[in-house]
Coordinates of N, CA and C in Angstrom, one line a residue:
Chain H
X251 N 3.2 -18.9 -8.9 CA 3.1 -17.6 -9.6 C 4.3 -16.8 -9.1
X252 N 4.8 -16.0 -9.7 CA 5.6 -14.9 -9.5 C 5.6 -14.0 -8.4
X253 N 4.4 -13.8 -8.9 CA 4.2 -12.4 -7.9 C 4.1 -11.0 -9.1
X254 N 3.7 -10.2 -8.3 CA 3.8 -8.9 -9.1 C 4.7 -8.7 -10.1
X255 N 5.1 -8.3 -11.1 CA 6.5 -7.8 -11.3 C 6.8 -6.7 -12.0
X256 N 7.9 -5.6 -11.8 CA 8.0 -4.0 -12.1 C 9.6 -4.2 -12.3
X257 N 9.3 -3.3 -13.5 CA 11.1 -2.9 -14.3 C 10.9 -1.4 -14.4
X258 N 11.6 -0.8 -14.2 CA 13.2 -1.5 -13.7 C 13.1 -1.4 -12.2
X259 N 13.7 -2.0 -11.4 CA 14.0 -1.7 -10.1 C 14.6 -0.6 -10.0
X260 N 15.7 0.0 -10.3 CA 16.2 1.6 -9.9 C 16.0 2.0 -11.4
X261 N 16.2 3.5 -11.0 CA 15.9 4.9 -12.4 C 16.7 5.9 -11.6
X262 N 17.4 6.3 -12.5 CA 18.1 7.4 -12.2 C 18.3 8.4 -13.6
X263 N 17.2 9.4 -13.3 CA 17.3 10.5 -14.6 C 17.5 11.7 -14.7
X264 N 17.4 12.4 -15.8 CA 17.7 13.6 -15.4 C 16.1 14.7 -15.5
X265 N 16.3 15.5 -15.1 CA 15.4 16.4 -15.3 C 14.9 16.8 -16.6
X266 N 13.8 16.6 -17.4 CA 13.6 16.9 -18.4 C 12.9 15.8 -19.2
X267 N 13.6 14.6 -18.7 CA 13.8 13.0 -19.2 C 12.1 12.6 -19.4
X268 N 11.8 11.8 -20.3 CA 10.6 10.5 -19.7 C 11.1 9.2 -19.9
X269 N 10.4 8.8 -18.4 CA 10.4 7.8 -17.7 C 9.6 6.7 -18.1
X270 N 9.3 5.3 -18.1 CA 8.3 4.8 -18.4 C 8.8 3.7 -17.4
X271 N 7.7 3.5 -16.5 CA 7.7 2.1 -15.6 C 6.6 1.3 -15.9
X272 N 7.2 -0.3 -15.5 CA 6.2 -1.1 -16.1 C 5.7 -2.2 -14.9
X273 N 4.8 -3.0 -15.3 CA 4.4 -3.9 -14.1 C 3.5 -4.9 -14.9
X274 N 3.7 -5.8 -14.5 CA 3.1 -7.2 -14.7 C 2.3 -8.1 -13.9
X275 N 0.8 -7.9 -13.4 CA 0.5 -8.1 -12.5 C 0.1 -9.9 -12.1
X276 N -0.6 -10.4 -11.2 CA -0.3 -11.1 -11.2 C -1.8 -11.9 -11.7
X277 N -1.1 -13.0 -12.7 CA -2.1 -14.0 -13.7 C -3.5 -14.0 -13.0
X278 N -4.5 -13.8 -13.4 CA -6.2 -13.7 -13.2 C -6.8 -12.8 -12.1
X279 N -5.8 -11.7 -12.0 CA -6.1 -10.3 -11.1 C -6.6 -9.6 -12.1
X280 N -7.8 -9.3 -11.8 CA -8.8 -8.0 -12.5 C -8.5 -6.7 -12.1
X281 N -7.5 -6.4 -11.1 CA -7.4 -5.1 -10.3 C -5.7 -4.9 -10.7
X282 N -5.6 -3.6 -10.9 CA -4.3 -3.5 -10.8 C -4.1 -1.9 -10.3
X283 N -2.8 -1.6 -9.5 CA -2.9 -0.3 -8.9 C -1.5 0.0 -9.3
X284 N -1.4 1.6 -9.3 CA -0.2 2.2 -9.4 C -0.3 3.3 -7.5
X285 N 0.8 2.9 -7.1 CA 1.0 3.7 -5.6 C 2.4 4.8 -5.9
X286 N 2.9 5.7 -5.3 CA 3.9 6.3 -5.2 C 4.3 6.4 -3.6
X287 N 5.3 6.1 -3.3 CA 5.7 6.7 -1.6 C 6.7 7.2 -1.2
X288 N 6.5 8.2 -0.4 CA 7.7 9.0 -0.8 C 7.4 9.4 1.8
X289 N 8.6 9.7 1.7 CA 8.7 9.7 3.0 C 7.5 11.0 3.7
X290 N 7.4 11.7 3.0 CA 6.7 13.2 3.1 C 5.4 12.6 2.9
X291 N 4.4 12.1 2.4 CA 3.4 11.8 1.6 C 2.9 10.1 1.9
X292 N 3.9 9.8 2.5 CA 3.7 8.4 2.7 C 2.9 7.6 1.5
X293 N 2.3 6.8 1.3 CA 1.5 5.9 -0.2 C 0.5 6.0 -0.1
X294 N 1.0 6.5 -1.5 CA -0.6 7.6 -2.5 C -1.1 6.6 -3.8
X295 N -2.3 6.0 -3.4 CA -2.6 6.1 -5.0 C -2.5 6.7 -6.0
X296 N -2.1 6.3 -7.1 CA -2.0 7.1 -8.1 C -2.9 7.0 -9.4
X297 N -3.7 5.7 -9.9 CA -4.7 5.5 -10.5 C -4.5 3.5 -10.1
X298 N -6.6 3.5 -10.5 CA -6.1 2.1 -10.9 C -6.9 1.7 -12.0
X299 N -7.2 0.0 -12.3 CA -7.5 -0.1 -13.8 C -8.3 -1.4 -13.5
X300 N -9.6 -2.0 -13.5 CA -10.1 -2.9 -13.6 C -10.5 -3.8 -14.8
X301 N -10.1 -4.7 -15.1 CA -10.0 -5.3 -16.5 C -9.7 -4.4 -17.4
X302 N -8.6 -3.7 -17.5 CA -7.6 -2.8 -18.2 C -8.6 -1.2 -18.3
X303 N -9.4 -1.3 -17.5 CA -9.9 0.0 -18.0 C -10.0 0.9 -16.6
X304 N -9.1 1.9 -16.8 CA -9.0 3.2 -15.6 C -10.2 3.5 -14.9
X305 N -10.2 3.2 -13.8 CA -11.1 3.6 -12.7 C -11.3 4.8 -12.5
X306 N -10.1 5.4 -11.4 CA -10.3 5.9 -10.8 C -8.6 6.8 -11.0
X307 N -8.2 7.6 -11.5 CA -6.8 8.5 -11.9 C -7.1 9.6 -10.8
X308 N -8.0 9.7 -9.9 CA -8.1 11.1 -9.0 C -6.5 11.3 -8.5
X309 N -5.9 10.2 -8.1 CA -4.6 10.5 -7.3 C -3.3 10.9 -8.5
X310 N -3.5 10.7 -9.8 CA -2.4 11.3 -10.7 C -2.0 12.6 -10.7
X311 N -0.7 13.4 -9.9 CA -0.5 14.4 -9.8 C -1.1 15.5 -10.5
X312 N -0.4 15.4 -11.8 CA -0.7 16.2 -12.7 C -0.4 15.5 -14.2
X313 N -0.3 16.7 -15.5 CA -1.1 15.6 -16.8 C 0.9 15.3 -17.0
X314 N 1.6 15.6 -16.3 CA 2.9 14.7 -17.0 C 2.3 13.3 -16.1
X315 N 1.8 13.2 -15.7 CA 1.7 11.4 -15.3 C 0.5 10.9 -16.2
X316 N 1.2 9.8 -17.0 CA -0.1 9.0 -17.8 C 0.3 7.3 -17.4
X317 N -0.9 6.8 -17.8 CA -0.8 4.9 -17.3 C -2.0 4.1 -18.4
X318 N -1.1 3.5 -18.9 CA -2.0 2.4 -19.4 C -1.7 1.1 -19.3
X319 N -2.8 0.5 -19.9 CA -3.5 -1.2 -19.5 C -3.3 -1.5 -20.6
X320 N -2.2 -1.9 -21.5 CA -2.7 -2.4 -22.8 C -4.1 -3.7 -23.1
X321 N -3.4 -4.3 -22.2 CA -3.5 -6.0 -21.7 C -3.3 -6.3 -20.3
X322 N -4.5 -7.5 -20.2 CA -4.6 -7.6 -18.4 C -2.8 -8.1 -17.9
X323 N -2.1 -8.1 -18.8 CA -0.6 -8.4 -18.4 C 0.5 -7.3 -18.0
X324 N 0.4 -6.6 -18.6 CA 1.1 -5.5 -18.8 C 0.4 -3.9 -18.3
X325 N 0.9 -2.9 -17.7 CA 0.5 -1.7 -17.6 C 1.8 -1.1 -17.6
X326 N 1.9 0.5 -17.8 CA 2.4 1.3 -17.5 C 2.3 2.6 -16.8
X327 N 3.5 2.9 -16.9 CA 3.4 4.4 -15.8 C 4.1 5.2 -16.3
X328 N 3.9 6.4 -17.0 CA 4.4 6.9 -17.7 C 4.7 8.6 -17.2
X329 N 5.9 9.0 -16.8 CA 6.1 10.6 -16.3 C 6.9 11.0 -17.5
X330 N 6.2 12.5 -18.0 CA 7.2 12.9 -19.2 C 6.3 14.9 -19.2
X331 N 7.5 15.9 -18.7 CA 8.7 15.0 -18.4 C 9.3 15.5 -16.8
X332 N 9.7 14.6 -16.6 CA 10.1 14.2 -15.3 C 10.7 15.5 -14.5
X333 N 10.9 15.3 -12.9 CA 11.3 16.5 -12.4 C 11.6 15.8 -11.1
X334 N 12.6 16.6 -10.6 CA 12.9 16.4 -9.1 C 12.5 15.7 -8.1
X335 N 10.6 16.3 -8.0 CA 9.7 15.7 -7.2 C 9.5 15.0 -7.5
X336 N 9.5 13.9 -8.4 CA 9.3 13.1 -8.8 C 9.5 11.7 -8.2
X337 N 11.0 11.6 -7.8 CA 11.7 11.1 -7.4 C 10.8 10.2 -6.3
X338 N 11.0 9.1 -6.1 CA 10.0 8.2 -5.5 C 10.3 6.8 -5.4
X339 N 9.7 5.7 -4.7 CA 9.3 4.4 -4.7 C 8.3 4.5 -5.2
X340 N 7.9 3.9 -6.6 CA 6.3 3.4 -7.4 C 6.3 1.9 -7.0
X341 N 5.1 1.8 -6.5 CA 4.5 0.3 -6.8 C 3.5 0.0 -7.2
X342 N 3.4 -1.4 -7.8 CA 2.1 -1.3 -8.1 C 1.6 -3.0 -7.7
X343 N 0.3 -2.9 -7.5 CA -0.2 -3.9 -6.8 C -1.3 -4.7 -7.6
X344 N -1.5 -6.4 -7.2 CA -2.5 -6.4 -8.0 C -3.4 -6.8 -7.3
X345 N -5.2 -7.4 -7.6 CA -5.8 -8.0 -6.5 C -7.0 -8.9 -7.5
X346 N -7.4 -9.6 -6.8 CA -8.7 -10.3 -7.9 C -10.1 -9.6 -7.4
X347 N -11.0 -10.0 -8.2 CA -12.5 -9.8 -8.1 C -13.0 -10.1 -6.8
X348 N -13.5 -9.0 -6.2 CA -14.4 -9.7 -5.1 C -13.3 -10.2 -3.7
X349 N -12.1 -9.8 -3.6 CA -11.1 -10.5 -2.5 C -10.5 -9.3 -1.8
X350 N -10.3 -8.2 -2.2 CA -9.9 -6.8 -1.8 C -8.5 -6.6 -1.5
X351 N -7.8 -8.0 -1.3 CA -6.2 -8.1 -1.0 C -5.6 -7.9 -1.9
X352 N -4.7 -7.0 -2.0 CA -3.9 -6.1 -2.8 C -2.1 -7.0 -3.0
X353 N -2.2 -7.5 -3.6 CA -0.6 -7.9 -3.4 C 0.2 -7.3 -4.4
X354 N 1.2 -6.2 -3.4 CA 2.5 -5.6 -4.3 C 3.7 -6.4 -4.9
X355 N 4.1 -5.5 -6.0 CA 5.3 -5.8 -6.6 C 6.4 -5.2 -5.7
X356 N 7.9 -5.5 -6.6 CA 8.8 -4.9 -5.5 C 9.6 -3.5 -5.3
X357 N 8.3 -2.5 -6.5 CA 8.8 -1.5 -6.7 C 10.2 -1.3 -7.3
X358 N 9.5 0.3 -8.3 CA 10.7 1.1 -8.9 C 11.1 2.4 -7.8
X359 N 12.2 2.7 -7.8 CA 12.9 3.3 -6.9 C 13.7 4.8 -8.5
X360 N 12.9 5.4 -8.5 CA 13.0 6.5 -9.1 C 14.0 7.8 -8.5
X361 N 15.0 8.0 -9.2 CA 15.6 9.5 -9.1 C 15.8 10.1 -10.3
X362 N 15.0 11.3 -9.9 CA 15.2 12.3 -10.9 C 16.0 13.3 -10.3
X363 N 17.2 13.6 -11.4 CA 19.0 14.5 -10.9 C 18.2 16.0 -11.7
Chain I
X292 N -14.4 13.9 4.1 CA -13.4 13.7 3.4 C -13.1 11.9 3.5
X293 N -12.6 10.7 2.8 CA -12.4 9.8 3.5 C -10.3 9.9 4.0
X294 N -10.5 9.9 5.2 CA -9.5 9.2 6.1 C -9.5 8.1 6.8
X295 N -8.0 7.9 7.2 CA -7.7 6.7 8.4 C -6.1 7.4 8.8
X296 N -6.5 7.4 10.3 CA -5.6 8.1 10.9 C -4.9 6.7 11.9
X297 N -3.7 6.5 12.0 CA -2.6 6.0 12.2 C -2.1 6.2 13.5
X298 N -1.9 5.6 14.5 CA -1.0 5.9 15.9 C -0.4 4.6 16.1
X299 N 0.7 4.9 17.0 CA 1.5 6.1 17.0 C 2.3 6.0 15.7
X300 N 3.0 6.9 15.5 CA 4.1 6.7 14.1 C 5.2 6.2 14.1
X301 N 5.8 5.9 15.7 CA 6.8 5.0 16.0 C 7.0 4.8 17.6
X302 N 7.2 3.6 17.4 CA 7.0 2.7 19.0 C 8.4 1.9 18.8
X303 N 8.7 1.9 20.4 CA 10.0 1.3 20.2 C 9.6 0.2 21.3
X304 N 9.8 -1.0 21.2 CA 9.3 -1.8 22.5 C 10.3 -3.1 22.8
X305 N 10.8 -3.7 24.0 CA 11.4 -4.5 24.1 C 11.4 -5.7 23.3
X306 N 12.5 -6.9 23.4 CA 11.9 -8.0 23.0 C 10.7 -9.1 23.6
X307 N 10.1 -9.3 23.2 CA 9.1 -9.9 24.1 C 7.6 -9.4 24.8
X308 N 7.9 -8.3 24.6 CA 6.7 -7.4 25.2 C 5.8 -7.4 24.1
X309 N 4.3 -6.8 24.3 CA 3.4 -6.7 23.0 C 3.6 -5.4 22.6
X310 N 3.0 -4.9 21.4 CA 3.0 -3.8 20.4 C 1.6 -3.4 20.3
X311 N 0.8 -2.3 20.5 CA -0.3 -2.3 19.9 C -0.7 -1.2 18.9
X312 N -1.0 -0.9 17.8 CA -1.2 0.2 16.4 C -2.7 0.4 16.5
X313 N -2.7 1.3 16.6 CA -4.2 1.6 16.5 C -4.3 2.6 15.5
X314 N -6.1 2.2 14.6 CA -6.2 3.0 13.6 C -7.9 3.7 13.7
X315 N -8.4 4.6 13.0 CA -9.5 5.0 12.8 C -9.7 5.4 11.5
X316 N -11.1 5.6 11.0 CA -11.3 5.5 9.6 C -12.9 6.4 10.0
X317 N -12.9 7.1 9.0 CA -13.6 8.0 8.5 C -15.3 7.7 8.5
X318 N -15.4 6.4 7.2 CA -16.3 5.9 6.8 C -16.9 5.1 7.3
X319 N -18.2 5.2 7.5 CA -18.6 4.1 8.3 C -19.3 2.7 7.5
X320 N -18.8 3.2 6.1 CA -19.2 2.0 5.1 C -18.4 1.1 4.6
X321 N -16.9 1.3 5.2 CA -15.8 0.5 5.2 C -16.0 -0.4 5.7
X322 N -15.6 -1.6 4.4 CA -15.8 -3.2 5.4 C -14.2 -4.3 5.2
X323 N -14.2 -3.4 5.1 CA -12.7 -4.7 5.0 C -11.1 -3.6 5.0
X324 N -10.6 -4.4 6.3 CA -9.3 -3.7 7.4 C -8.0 -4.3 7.1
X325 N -7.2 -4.4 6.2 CA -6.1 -4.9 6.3 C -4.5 -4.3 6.3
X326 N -3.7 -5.2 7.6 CA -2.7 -4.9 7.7 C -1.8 -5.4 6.9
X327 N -0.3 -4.1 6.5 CA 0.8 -4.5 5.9 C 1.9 -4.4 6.3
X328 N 2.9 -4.8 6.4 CA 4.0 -4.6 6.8 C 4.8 -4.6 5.7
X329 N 6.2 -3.7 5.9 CA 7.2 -3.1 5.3 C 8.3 -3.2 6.0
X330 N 9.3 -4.0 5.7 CA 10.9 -4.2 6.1 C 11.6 -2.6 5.0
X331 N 12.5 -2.3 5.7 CA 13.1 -1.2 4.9 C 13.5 -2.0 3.8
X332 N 13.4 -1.1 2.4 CA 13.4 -1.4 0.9 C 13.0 -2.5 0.5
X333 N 11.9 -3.1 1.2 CA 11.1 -3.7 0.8 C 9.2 -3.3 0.2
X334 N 8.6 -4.1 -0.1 CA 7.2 -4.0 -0.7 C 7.1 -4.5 0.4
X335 N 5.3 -3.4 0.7 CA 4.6 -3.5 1.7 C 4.0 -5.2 1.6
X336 N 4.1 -6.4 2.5 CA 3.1 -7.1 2.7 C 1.8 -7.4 4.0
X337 N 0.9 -7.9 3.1 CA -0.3 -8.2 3.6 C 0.3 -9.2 5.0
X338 N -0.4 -8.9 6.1 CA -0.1 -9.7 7.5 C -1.2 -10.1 8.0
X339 N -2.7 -9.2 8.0 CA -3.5 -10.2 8.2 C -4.7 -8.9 7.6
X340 N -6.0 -9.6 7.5 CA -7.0 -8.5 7.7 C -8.5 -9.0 8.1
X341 N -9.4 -8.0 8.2 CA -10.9 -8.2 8.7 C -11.9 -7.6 8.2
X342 N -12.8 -8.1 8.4 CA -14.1 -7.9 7.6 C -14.9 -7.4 8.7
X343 N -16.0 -6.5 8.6 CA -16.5 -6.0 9.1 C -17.5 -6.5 9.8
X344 N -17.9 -7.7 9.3 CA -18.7 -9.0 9.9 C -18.2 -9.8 11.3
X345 N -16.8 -9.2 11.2 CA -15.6 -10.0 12.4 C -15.5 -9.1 13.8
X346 N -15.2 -9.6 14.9 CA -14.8 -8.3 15.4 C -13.3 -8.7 15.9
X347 N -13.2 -10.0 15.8 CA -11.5 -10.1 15.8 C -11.0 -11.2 15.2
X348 N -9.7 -11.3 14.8 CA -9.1 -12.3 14.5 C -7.4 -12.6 14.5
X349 N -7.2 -14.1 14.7 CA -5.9 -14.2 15.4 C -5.0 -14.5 14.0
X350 N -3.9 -14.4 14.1 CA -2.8 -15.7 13.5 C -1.8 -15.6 13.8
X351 N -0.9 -16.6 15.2 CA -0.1 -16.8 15.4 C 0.2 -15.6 16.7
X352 N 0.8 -15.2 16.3 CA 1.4 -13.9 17.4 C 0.6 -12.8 17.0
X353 N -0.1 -12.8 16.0 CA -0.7 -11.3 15.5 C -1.9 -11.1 15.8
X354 N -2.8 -10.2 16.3 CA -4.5 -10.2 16.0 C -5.1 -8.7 15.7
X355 N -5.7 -9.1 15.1 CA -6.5 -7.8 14.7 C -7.9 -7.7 15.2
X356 N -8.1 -6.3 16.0 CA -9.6 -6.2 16.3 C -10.6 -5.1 16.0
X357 N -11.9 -5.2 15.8 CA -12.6 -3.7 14.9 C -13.4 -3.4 15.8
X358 N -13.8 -2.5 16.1 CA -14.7 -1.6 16.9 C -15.5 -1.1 15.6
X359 N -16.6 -1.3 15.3 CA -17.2 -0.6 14.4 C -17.9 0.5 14.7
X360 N -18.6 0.6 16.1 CA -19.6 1.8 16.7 C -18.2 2.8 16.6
X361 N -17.4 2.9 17.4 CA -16.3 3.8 17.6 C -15.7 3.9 15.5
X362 N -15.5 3.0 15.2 CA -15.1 3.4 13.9 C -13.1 3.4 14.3
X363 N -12.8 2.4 14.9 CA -11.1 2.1 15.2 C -10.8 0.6 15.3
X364 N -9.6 0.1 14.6 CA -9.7 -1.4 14.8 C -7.9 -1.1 15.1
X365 N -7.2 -1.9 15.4 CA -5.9 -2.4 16.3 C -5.4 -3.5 15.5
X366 N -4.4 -3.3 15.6 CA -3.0 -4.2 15.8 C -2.6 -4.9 16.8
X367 N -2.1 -5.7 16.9 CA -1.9 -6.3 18.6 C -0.7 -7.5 17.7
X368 N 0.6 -7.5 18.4 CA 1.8 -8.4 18.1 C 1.9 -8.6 19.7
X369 N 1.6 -9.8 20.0 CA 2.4 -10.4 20.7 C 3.9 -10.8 20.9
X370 N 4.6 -10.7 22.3 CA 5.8 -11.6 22.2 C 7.0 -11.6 21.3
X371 N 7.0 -10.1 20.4 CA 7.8 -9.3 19.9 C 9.1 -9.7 19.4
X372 N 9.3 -9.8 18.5 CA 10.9 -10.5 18.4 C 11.8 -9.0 17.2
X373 N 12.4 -9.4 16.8 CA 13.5 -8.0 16.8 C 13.0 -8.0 15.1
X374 N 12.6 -9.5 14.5 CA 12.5 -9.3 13.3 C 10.5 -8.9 13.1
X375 N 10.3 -8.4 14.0 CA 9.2 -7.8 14.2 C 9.2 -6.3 13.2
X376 N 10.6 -5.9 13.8 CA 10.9 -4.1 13.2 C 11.1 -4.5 12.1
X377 N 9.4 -2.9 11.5 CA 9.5 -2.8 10.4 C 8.3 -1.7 10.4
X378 N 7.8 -0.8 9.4 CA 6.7 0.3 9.4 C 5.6 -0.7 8.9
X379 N 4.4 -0.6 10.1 CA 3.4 -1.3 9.5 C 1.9 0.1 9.1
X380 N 1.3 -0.7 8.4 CA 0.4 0.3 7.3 C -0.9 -0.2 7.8
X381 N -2.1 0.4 8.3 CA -3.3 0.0 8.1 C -4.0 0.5 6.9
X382 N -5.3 0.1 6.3 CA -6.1 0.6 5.1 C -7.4 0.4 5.8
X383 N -8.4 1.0 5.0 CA -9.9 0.6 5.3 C -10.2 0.9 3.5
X384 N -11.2 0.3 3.3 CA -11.7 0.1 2.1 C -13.0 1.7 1.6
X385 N -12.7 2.5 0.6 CA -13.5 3.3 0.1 C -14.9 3.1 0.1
X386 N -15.7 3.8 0.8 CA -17.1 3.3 0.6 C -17.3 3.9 -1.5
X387 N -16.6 5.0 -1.0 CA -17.3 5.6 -2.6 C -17.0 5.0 -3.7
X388 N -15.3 4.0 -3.6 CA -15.0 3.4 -4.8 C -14.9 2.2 -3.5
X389 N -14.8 0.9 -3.5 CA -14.9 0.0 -3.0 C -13.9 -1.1 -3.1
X390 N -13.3 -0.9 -4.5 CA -12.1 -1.6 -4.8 C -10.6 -0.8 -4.4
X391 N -10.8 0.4 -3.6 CA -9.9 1.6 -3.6 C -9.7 1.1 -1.9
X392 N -8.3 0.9 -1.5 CA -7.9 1.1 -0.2 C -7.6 2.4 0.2
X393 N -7.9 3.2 1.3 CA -7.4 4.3 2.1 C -6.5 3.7 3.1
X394 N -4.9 4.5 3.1 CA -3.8 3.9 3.7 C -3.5 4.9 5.0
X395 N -3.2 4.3 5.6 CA -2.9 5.4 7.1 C -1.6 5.3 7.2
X396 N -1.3 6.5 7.7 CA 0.4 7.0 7.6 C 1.5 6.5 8.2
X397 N 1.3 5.2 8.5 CA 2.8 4.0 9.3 C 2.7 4.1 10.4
X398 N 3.0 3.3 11.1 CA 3.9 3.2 12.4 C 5.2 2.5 12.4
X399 N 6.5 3.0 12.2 CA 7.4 2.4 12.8 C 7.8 1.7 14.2
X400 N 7.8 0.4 13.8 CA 7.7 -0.4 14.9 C 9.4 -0.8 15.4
X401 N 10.7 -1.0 16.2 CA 11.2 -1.1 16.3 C 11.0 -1.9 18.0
X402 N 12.2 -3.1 17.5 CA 11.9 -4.4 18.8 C 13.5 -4.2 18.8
X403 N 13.9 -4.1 20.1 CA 15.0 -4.1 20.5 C 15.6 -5.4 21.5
X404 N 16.4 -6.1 21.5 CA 17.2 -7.4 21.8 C 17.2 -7.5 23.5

């Protein structure tokens, strides 16, 4: 298997912009997480999604951050629209039923100008 | 509130010598303790972890131990090598959501030659 996988690796936007990051977790992981880490705040969850359906969004800043699960393949992370703070390492991780180990992607590396 | 508090936040230690990270955690319904490690601009990986059924476990140079009465479990690197440096991460598992890791705020580890 692959492993995790997140596009784009770098972002660099402007202020104003939306962003959309993606991830692909990994083949027969029921769990999938969105993190943000930022040197101040060290890694924060940000929401996660168990068989595509949102758990738990308590750590989503505020309503410019949305995320969805179309399909257990695909999710997104969606900032709109984007700001300074923003600016961040996203990862996102996936894990199976019942095992609790989380294995990350290799992160997007976000600048908002 | 649930926490896990982190020590030290950076250790600098010879080649060769041990490392030890100590963590504490909040909940006393947390059952599963796993360490990550982080090379700069890299994704955090999984290095070892424990279950609350355990009170220690080895692999190789690394061991992890839990004190459950106290509510603290450790890091322990042996025999230190330079590609040792890197910020390592403990978690403990949410009693209230259970598929939710609580992350503790790094230790930079640095092994010097």
């Amino acid at each position: 298997d692959a492993g995790v996988i997140q596009s784009p690796r770098h972002e660099v936007t402007e202020m104003g912009q939306e962003v959309t990051l993606r991830c692909k977790p990994i083949s027969g992981h029921d769990y999938l997480f969105w993190y943000r880490q930022t040197m101040m705040r060290g890694l924060e969850l940000l929401i996660y999604f168990n068989n595509n359906v949102p758990i738990d969004d308590s750590g989503m800043p505020e309503d410019r951050f949305s995320a969805k699960m179309p399909n257990a393949s695909f999710s997104t992370l969606k900032i709109q629209p984007s700001e300074p703070r923003d600016s961040a390492v996203y990862f996102c991780a996936s894990s199976q039923a019942g095992s609790y180990e989380q294995y990350f992607g290799p992160g997007t590396r976000l600048t908002v100008t | 509130g649930e926490n896990v508090e982190q020590h030290p936040s950076t250790l600098s230690v010879q080649e060769g010598d041990s490392a030890v990270i100590k963590c504490t955690y909040s909940d006393s319904a947390s059952n599963y303790f796993p360490w990550y490690k982080q090379e700069l601009g890299k994704r955090p990986q999984l290095i070892i972890d424990i279950r609350s059924n355990v009170g220690e476990k080895k692999d190789q140079r690394i061991a992890v131990t839990l004190n459950k009465t106290a509510k603290h479990f450790s890091l322990h690197i042996t025999e230190t090598q330079p590609e040792d440096s890197a910020v390592y991460f403990c978690a403990a598992t949410s009693s209230y959501n259970t598929d939710k890791l609580i992350f503790g705020t790094g230790t930079r580890l640095q092994v010097f030659p």
